[in-house]
Every structure is written in C-alpha cells, then in structure tokens.
Coordinates of C-alpha atoms and ligand atoms in Angstrom, one line a residue:
M1 CA 0.0 0.0 0.0
S2 CA 1.3 3.4 -0.8
R3 CA -0.9 6.5 -0.4
A4 CA -0.3 10.1 -1.6
V5 CA 0.4 12.3 1.4
G6 CA -0.3 16.0 1.7
F7 CA -0.6 18.9 4.1
K8 CA -4.1 19.0 5.6
G9 CA -3.6 21.8 8.1
L10 CA -1.1 24.5 9.0
G11 CA -0.5 26.7 12.1
F12 CA 2.2 28.7 13.8
Y13 CA 2.9 30.7 16.9
L14 CA 5.4 33.4 17.6
P15 CA 6.2 34.8 21.0
E16 CA 5.0 38.4 21.5
R17 CA 8.3 40.0 22.4
I18 CA 10.0 41.6 19.5
M19 CA 13.8 42.2 19.8
T20 CA 15.3 44.6 17.3
N21 CA 18.9 44.8 16.1
D22 CA 19.3 47.9 18.2
D23 CA 18.1 45.9 21.3
V24 CA 20.8 43.3 20.5
A25 CA 23.4 46.1 20.2
K26 CA 22.7 47.0 23.8
I27 CA 24.0 43.5 24.8
V28 CA 26.9 42.8 22.4
D29 CA 29.2 45.0 20.2
T30 CA 27.2 45.0 17.0
N31 CA 24.9 47.3 15.0
D32 CA 21.8 47.3 12.9
E33 CA 23.7 47.9 9.7
W34 CA 26.0 44.9 10.1
I35 CA 23.2 42.5 11.0
R36 CA 20.9 43.7 8.2
T37 CA 23.6 43.7 5.5
R38 CA 25.3 40.4 6.5
T39 CA 22.2 38.4 7.3
G40 CA 19.0 40.2 6.3
I41 CA 17.7 40.1 9.9
S42 CA 15.9 43.2 11.4
T43 CA 14.0 41.7 14.3
R44 CA 13.5 38.3 16.1
R45 CA 10.9 37.0 18.6
I46 CA 11.9 36.0 22.1
A47 CA 9.9 33.6 24.3
A48 CA 8.6 34.9 27.6
A49 CA 10.2 33.5 30.8
N50 CA 7.3 31.1 31.3
E51 CA 7.2 29.9 27.7
N52 CA 9.1 26.7 26.9
T53 CA 9.5 25.0 23.5
S54 CA 6.6 22.7 24.3
D55 CA 4.3 25.7 24.9
L56 CA 5.1 27.3 21.6
A57 CA 4.7 23.9 19.9
V58 CA 1.2 23.3 21.5
K59 CA -0.1 26.7 20.3
A60 CA 1.2 26.0 16.7
A61 CA -0.3 22.5 16.9
Q62 CA -3.7 23.6 18.0
A63 CA -3.9 26.1 15.1
A64 CA -2.8 23.4 12.6
I65 CA -5.3 20.8 13.9
A66 CA -8.1 23.4 13.7
D67 CA -7.0 24.4 10.2
A68 CA -7.3 20.8 9.2
G69 CA -10.8 20.7 10.5
L70 CA -9.8 17.9 12.9
T71 CA -9.6 17.4 16.6
V72 CA -6.7 16.1 18.7
N73 CA -8.4 12.7 18.8
D74 CA -7.8 12.3 15.0
I75 CA -4.0 12.6 15.4
D76 CA -2.1 9.2 15.3
L77 CA 1.5 10.4 15.9
I78 CA 3.2 13.5 17.2
L79 CA 6.7 14.4 15.9
V80 CA 8.5 17.4 17.3
A81 CA 11.5 18.7 15.4
T82 CA 13.7 20.7 17.8
M83 CA 17.2 21.3 18.9
T84 CA 16.0 23.1 22.0
P85 CA 13.9 20.6 23.8
D86 CA 12.3 21.5 27.2
M87 CA 14.8 19.0 28.8
P88 CA 17.0 16.2 27.6
C89 CA 14.5 13.6 28.7
P90 CA 11.6 13.0 28.2
S91 CA 11.0 14.1 24.6
T92 CA 9.3 17.5 24.0
A93 CA 6.8 15.5 21.9
C94 CA 5.6 13.7 25.1
L95 CA 5.1 17.0 26.9
V96 CA 3.2 18.4 23.9
Q97 CA 1.0 15.3 23.8
T98 CA -0.2 15.8 27.4
K99 CA -0.5 19.6 27.0
L100 CA -2.7 19.1 23.9
G101 CA -4.9 16.6 25.8
A102 CA -4.1 14.0 23.1
P103 CA -4.7 10.3 23.7
T104 CA -1.8 8.0 24.4
I105 CA -0.6 8.0 20.8
A106 CA 3.0 7.6 19.7
A107 CA 5.1 10.8 20.3
T108 CA 8.8 11.4 19.7
D109 CA 11.3 14.1 18.8
V110 CA 13.2 14.4 15.6
S111 CA 16.8 15.7 16.0
A112 CA 18.1 17.2 12.8
A113 CA 18.6 20.9 13.9
C114 CA 17.5 23.3 11.2
S115 CA 16.6 20.5 8.8
G116 CA 14.4 18.9 11.5
F117 CA 11.0 20.0 10.0
V118 CA 11.8 18.6 6.6
Y119 CA 13.1 15.4 8.3
G120 CA 9.9 15.2 10.4
V121 CA 7.7 15.6 7.3
V122 CA 9.5 12.8 5.5
V123 CA 9.3 10.5 8.6
G124 CA 5.6 11.2 9.0
Q125 CA 4.9 10.7 5.3
Q126 CA 6.2 7.1 5.6
F127 CA 3.6 6.1 8.2
I128 CA 0.7 7.6 6.2
A129 CA 1.9 6.2 2.8
S130 CA 2.2 2.7 4.3
G131 CA -1.3 2.9 5.8
T132 CA 0.0 2.7 9.4
Y133 CA -1.4 6.0 10.4
N134 CA -3.9 8.5 8.9
H135 CA -2.8 11.8 10.5
V136 CA 0.6 12.8 11.7
L137 CA 1.3 16.1 13.5
V138 CA 4.7 17.5 12.6
I139 CA 5.9 20.4 14.7
G140 CA 9.0 22.5 14.4
A141 CA 9.6 24.4 17.6
E142 CA 12.5 26.3 19.2
V143 CA 13.5 28.5 22.0
L144 CA 17.0 29.3 20.7
S145 CA 17.3 32.4 22.8
R146 CA 18.1 30.1 25.7
V147 CA 21.0 28.2 24.0
V148 CA 22.7 31.1 22.2
D149 CA 25.6 32.7 24.0
W150 CA 24.6 36.3 24.6
Q151 CA 28.3 37.1 24.9
D152 CA 29.1 35.9 21.4
R153 CA 28.1 38.5 18.8
S154 CA 28.9 36.1 15.9
T155 CA 25.9 33.9 16.8
C156 CA 23.5 35.6 19.2
V157 CA 22.4 38.1 16.6
L158 CA 21.2 35.4 14.2
F159 CA 18.6 33.4 16.1
G160 CA 15.0 33.7 17.3
D161 CA 12.1 31.7 18.9
G162 CA 9.0 30.3 17.3
A163 CA 7.0 27.3 16.3
G164 CA 5.0 26.0 13.3
A165 CA 3.0 22.8 12.8
V166 CA 1.4 20.8 10.0
V167 CA -1.1 17.9 10.0
L168 CA -0.1 15.4 7.3
G169 CA -2.7 13.1 5.9
P170 CA -3.7 11.1 2.9
V171 CA -4.7 13.1 -0.3
E172 CA -6.4 12.1 -3.5
S173 CA -3.7 13.5 -5.7
G174 CA -0.7 15.7 -5.6
G175 CA 0.8 16.2 -2.1
I176 CA 4.5 15.3 -1.4
L177 CA 5.9 14.4 -4.8
S178 CA 9.6 13.9 -4.0
T179 CA 11.9 14.1 -1.0
V180 CA 15.7 14.3 -0.4
L181 CA 17.4 13.8 3.0
G182 CA 21.1 13.8 3.7
A183 CA 23.7 14.2 6.5
N184 CA 27.4 14.5 6.9
G185 CA 28.5 13.8 10.4
A186 CA 32.1 14.5 9.5
Q187 CA 31.2 18.2 9.7
A188 CA 29.6 17.9 13.1
D189 CA 32.1 20.3 14.7
L190 CA 31.0 23.3 12.5
L191 CA 27.8 23.9 14.5
K192 CA 27.1 22.3 17.9
V193 CA 26.2 22.7 21.5
P194 CA 29.1 20.7 22.9
G195 CA 28.1 20.6 26.6
G196 CA 25.3 19.0 28.6
G197 CA 25.4 15.6 26.9
T198 CA 27.4 12.4 27.8
A199 CA 30.5 13.7 26.0
Q200 CA 30.7 16.7 28.2
P201 CA 28.3 16.4 31.1
T202 CA 27.3 19.6 32.8
S203 CA 29.8 20.5 35.5
L204 CA 31.1 23.7 36.9
A205 CA 34.0 23.5 34.4
S206 CA 31.6 23.0 31.5
I207 CA 29.5 25.9 32.6
E208 CA 32.6 28.2 33.0
A209 CA 33.7 27.1 29.5
R210 CA 30.2 28.1 28.3
A211 CA 30.0 24.7 26.7
H212 CA 26.2 24.6 27.1
Y213 CA 25.9 27.4 24.5
L214 CA 25.7 27.1 20.7
K215 CA 29.1 27.4 18.8
M216 CA 29.3 27.9 15.1
N217 CA 31.9 28.3 12.4
G218 CA 29.7 30.7 10.4
G219 CA 31.8 31.0 7.3
E220 CA 32.2 27.3 6.8
V221 CA 28.5 26.6 7.5
F222 CA 27.6 29.3 5.0
K223 CA 29.6 27.5 2.2
H224 CA 28.2 24.1 3.0
A225 CA 24.7 25.5 3.3
V226 CA 24.7 27.1 -0.2
R227 CA 26.0 23.9 -1.9
G228 CA 23.9 21.5 0.2
M229 CA 20.7 23.4 -0.2
S230 CA 21.0 24.0 -3.9
D231 CA 22.0 20.4 -4.6
A232 CA 19.1 19.0 -2.5
A233 CA 16.7 21.4 -4.2
L234 CA 17.7 20.4 -7.7
L235 CA 17.6 16.7 -6.9
A236 CA 14.1 17.0 -5.3
I237 CA 12.9 18.9 -8.4
K238 CA 14.4 16.2 -10.7
K239 CA 12.9 13.4 -8.7
A240 CA 9.5 15.1 -8.9
G241 CA 9.8 15.0 -12.7
I242 CA 9.3 18.7 -13.2
S243 CA 11.5 21.5 -14.4
P244 CA 12.7 24.3 -12.0
E245 CA 10.5 26.8 -13.8
K246 CA 7.4 24.9 -12.6
I247 CA 8.1 25.8 -9.0
A248 CA 5.7 28.5 -7.9
C249 CA 7.2 29.2 -4.5
V250 CA 10.4 28.2 -2.8
V251 CA 10.2 28.0 1.0
P252 CA 13.8 27.8 2.3
H253 CA 15.2 27.5 5.7
Q254 CA 15.7 31.2 6.8
A255 CA 19.2 31.5 8.2
N256 CA 20.6 34.3 6.1
I257 CA 19.3 36.2 3.1
R258 CA 22.7 35.8 1.3
I259 CA 22.6 32.0 1.6
I260 CA 19.0 32.0 0.2
Q261 CA 20.1 34.3 -2.7
S262 CA 23.0 32.0 -3.6
V263 CA 20.9 28.9 -3.3
V264 CA 18.2 30.0 -5.8
E265 CA 20.8 31.5 -8.1
R266 CA 22.6 28.1 -8.3
A267 CA 19.2 26.3 -8.7
G268 CA 18.2 28.7 -11.5
I269 CA 15.0 30.0 -9.7
P270 CA 14.3 33.8 -9.5
M271 CA 14.3 35.5 -6.1
E272 CA 10.6 36.7 -6.7
K273 CA 9.5 33.0 -6.2
V274 CA 11.2 32.8 -2.8
Y275 CA 9.1 33.3 0.4
L276 CA 11.2 35.3 2.9
N277 CA 10.6 36.0 6.6
V278 CA 14.2 36.0 7.9
H279 CA 14.0 39.8 8.3
R280 CA 11.2 39.4 10.8
Y281 CA 12.2 36.3 12.8
G282 CA 15.9 35.5 12.2
N283 CA 16.9 31.9 12.2
M284 CA 14.4 29.8 14.1
S285 CA 16.1 26.5 13.3
A286 CA 13.5 23.7 12.9
A287 CA 10.7 26.3 13.2
S288 CA 11.9 28.5 10.3
T289 CA 10.8 26.4 7.3
V290 CA 7.4 25.5 8.7
V291 CA 6.6 29.1 9.8
A292 CA 7.6 30.3 6.4
L293 CA 5.4 27.6 4.7
C294 CA 2.4 28.7 6.9
E295 CA 2.9 32.4 6.0
A296 CA 3.4 31.7 2.3
V297 CA 0.1 29.8 2.2
K298 CA -1.7 32.3 4.3
E299 CA -0.5 35.2 2.0
G300 CA -1.6 33.3 -1.1
R301 CA 1.9 32.7 -2.4
I302 CA 1.1 29.0 -2.7
K303 CA -2.3 28.1 -4.1
K304 CA -4.1 24.9 -4.9
G305 CA -2.3 23.0 -7.6
D306 CA 1.0 25.0 -7.3
Y307 CA 4.3 23.3 -6.9
A308 CA 6.2 24.4 -3.8
L309 CA 9.8 23.5 -2.9
L310 CA 10.8 23.1 0.8
V311 CA 14.6 23.1 1.4
A312 CA 16.6 23.2 4.6
F313 CA 20.1 22.9 6.0
G314 CA 21.5 22.7 9.5
A315 CA 23.8 21.3 12.2
G316 CA 24.8 17.7 11.7
L317 CA 25.4 18.7 9.0
T318 CA 22.0 17.8 7.8
W319 CA 19.9 18.8 4.8
G320 CA 16.5 18.0 3.3
A321 CA 14.2 19.1 0.4
A322 CA 10.7 18.2 -0.7
V323 CA 8.6 19.1 -3.7
V324 CA 4.9 19.4 -2.8
Q325 CA 1.9 19.9 -5.1
W326 CA -0.5 21.9 -3.1
Ligands
UT7_1 O1 20.8 27.5 10.2 C1 21.9 26.9 9.5 C2 23.1 27.2 10.3 N1 23.5 28.6 10.2 C3 23.8 29.3 9.1 O2 23.5 28.9 8.0 C4 24.6 30.5 9.3 C5 25.7 30.5 8.2 N2 26.7 31.6 8.3 C6 26.3 32.9 8.2 O3 25.2 33.3 8.0 C7 27.4 34.0 8.2 O4 28.7 33.3 8.1 C8 27.4 34.9 9.4 C9 26.2 35.8 9.3 C10 27.4 34.1 10.7 C11 28.7 35.8 9.4 O5 28.8 36.5 8.2 P1 30.2 36.6 7.5 O6 30.0 37.5 6.3 O7 30.6 35.2 7.2 O8 31.1 37.4 8.6 P2 32.4 36.9 9.2 O9 32.1 35.8 10.2 O10 33.4 36.6 8.2 O11 32.8 38.2 10.0 C12 33.2 39.4 9.3 C13 33.5 40.4 10.3 C14 34.5 39.9 11.4 O12 35.4 41.0 11.7 P3 36.9 41.1 11.0 O13 37.6 39.8 11.5 O14 36.7 41.1 9.6 O15 37.4 42.4 11.6 C15 33.7 39.7 12.6 O16 34.4 39.8 13.8 O17 32.4 40.8 11.1 C16 32.6 40.7 12.5 N3 31.4 40.4 13.1 C17 30.5 41.3 13.6 N4 30.5 42.6 13.5 C18 29.4 43.2 14.0 C19 30.9 39.1 13.4 N5 29.7 39.2 14.0 C20 29.4 40.5 14.1 C21 28.3 41.2 14.6 N6 28.3 42.6 14.5 N7 27.3 40.6 15.1

C-alpha cells in the first residue's frame, strides 16, 4: 500500500516580544547595519520566561489541527523537530502530547537541527503512505534564545524563537511528490552545542567554559549550506519529474538572506519566487521552514495545484528538500 500524502492543516505561533537589532546592540558589540547587510535580519521574537519550547509547539499544533478541520483525537503520531527541547528527557513530543490533551498516541522528537522539520515531514509521510497512520502532527519548535551565547556576537544576533506545525494526511492527488534527505556527520564540529550531553556532562567546568551554548563556524557553515541546499533542491525537483520553472514558491530555511540568494541562483530560480521572513524572525532553526510555509500559504503565495519547494540545511550537518503539489 502506498498512499499520496499532503498537508491537511497548518498553524504557527510566535512569542509576543520583538527584539530589534538595536536591542541586541545593547547586549553585544554589534549594530543594525552589520546585522541587516550580513544576514537580512531586522527583528526576532523572544519567548517569555514562562514559555518553553513545548508551549510554543502546543499553540502552533492547536492552530494546525483546527485548520485541518480535525480534533486532537484524530492525530495518530506526534513528531516534534527541535534542537532546544524543554529538557534532555523525556522528549518534547511527550510534553506536547499531554498539554494538547491527546490520547496515548506515539510521540517522539526528531533531531536534525534546522533540517528537522523537513526530516519530520519525511518520517511522518512514511507512516501515512504505508497505511500505518492517517494523521501525523509534525511540529518545528525552538526557544533558541536560551541556548545562544549572549556574549558571542557572531551567533547571538542570528537566532529567534517560534513554532510551526502541520497535519499530514492522505490526499487524493498531488501532495508530497519527492523528497531528499542527507547528512554529513564528518562536519559535526561546525555547528554544535558541545556541553550538557554524555561527551561533556554539565559541571562547573563545562559551565565556566560556556559549553552549554551554541558554537558555530559561520563562514564554513555558509559555504556548505549554499552547496547542500542547492544540490538538494535540484535533486528534489528532478525526482518530482518537473523543471525548476514549474516551482511557484520556494520555502527555504531562513538562516541568512545571502545564503538563500546564492541557493536559488545556483538552482536557476528567480528570487521573486522565494518566500522570505528572515528579516522578521531571524533563524528559528526547525521552526523556520514551517513558519515560512504557513505564512506563504496564508498570504496566497502557494495556491491549490501549485508546486512548492521546501529546502533546509543545518547542524549535523543535515539537509532536506521536498517538492509538494498543493
Ligand atoms: O541554520 C543553519 C546554520 N547557520 C547558518 O546557516 C549561518 C551561516 N553563516 C552565516 O550566516 C554567516 O557566516 C554569518 C552571518 C554568521 C557571518 O557573516 P560573514 O559574512 O561570514 O562574517 P564573518 O564571520 O566573516 O565576520 C566578518 C567580520 C569579522 O570582523 P573582522 O575579523 O573582519 O574584523 C567579525 O568579527 O564581522 C565581524 N562580526 C560582527 N560585527 C558586528 C561578526 N559578527 C558581528 C556582529 N556585529 N554581530
């Protein structure tokens, strides 16, 4: 049995607090001009002290389930893509399950950093295509403001908090036409949170070394991201059996406007077809691609019958792409 799988509902949630580049410049030695010209980011959202990743995820999930015209009792599996779980154990998905009031359905996290949403969609798709489940809730949710080092200007200016969710289900036609996933663990050191795991358990020394904060070699990640995202995008388009001109809207991971410009140039797709929100939210890791997808659909940039391309890249290194007929 293999069923076509599509997006039945979409929803997102962004914390209320808006932090501008000028606000960031009060914390580290940076300025609005550098951040805007090097990254395209103007503002980002910051979760309130009492908001955790699971809280953002639940609000996005409730909106997606309502948009699908379903109730939480219709969901068969919850997948949460995140690199900022509420805690190392249990999974954020289990916390989301109980906060949603869902029955004791399967729930687990997907760990693929910024590519996590695309990974989650592909994992969820398999269960529906095989007939195992009917509706899979895939959430991308992050509170990155709590893992970035607010003393490191090369990273803290880039990230923001947010969540997006989709309900996947069987469709008559169209839906997810092709997918590409990949990873290169040999490049793990380029972007990581080294402390707090079994390699470097939390200790006074690890805290003093600030090992519990995100570290990135931005220049190297930039180069890998451009190549990785454009290769994945072109392969997904080829596997879908369409030409790049057929893509109505590209929904990329929103890390840096310059990465996105280089990716679509390499893929031969004009910038007008790209949905952008990096200026508003910065890089929300696993939440970026899904929030952008939600906004693109809401704003009419993706209409019924259109071909949309999702493409993401992140720590791991990991990458993923999918062509979807809406
Ligand atoms: O989500 C997937 C993972 N993440 C990414 O995809 C991010 C990939 N990387 C990037 O987006 C870019 O590499 C950055 C935005 C992180 C950095 O941009 P860049 O053009 O590669 O800048 P750079 O790191 O080469 O730094 C250029 C200069 C340096 O000064 P010197 O050495 O030339 O004097 C930095 O010290 O800019 C300086 N700099 C800053 N200046 C003001 C670095 N961060 C800042 C800052 N404000 N926040």
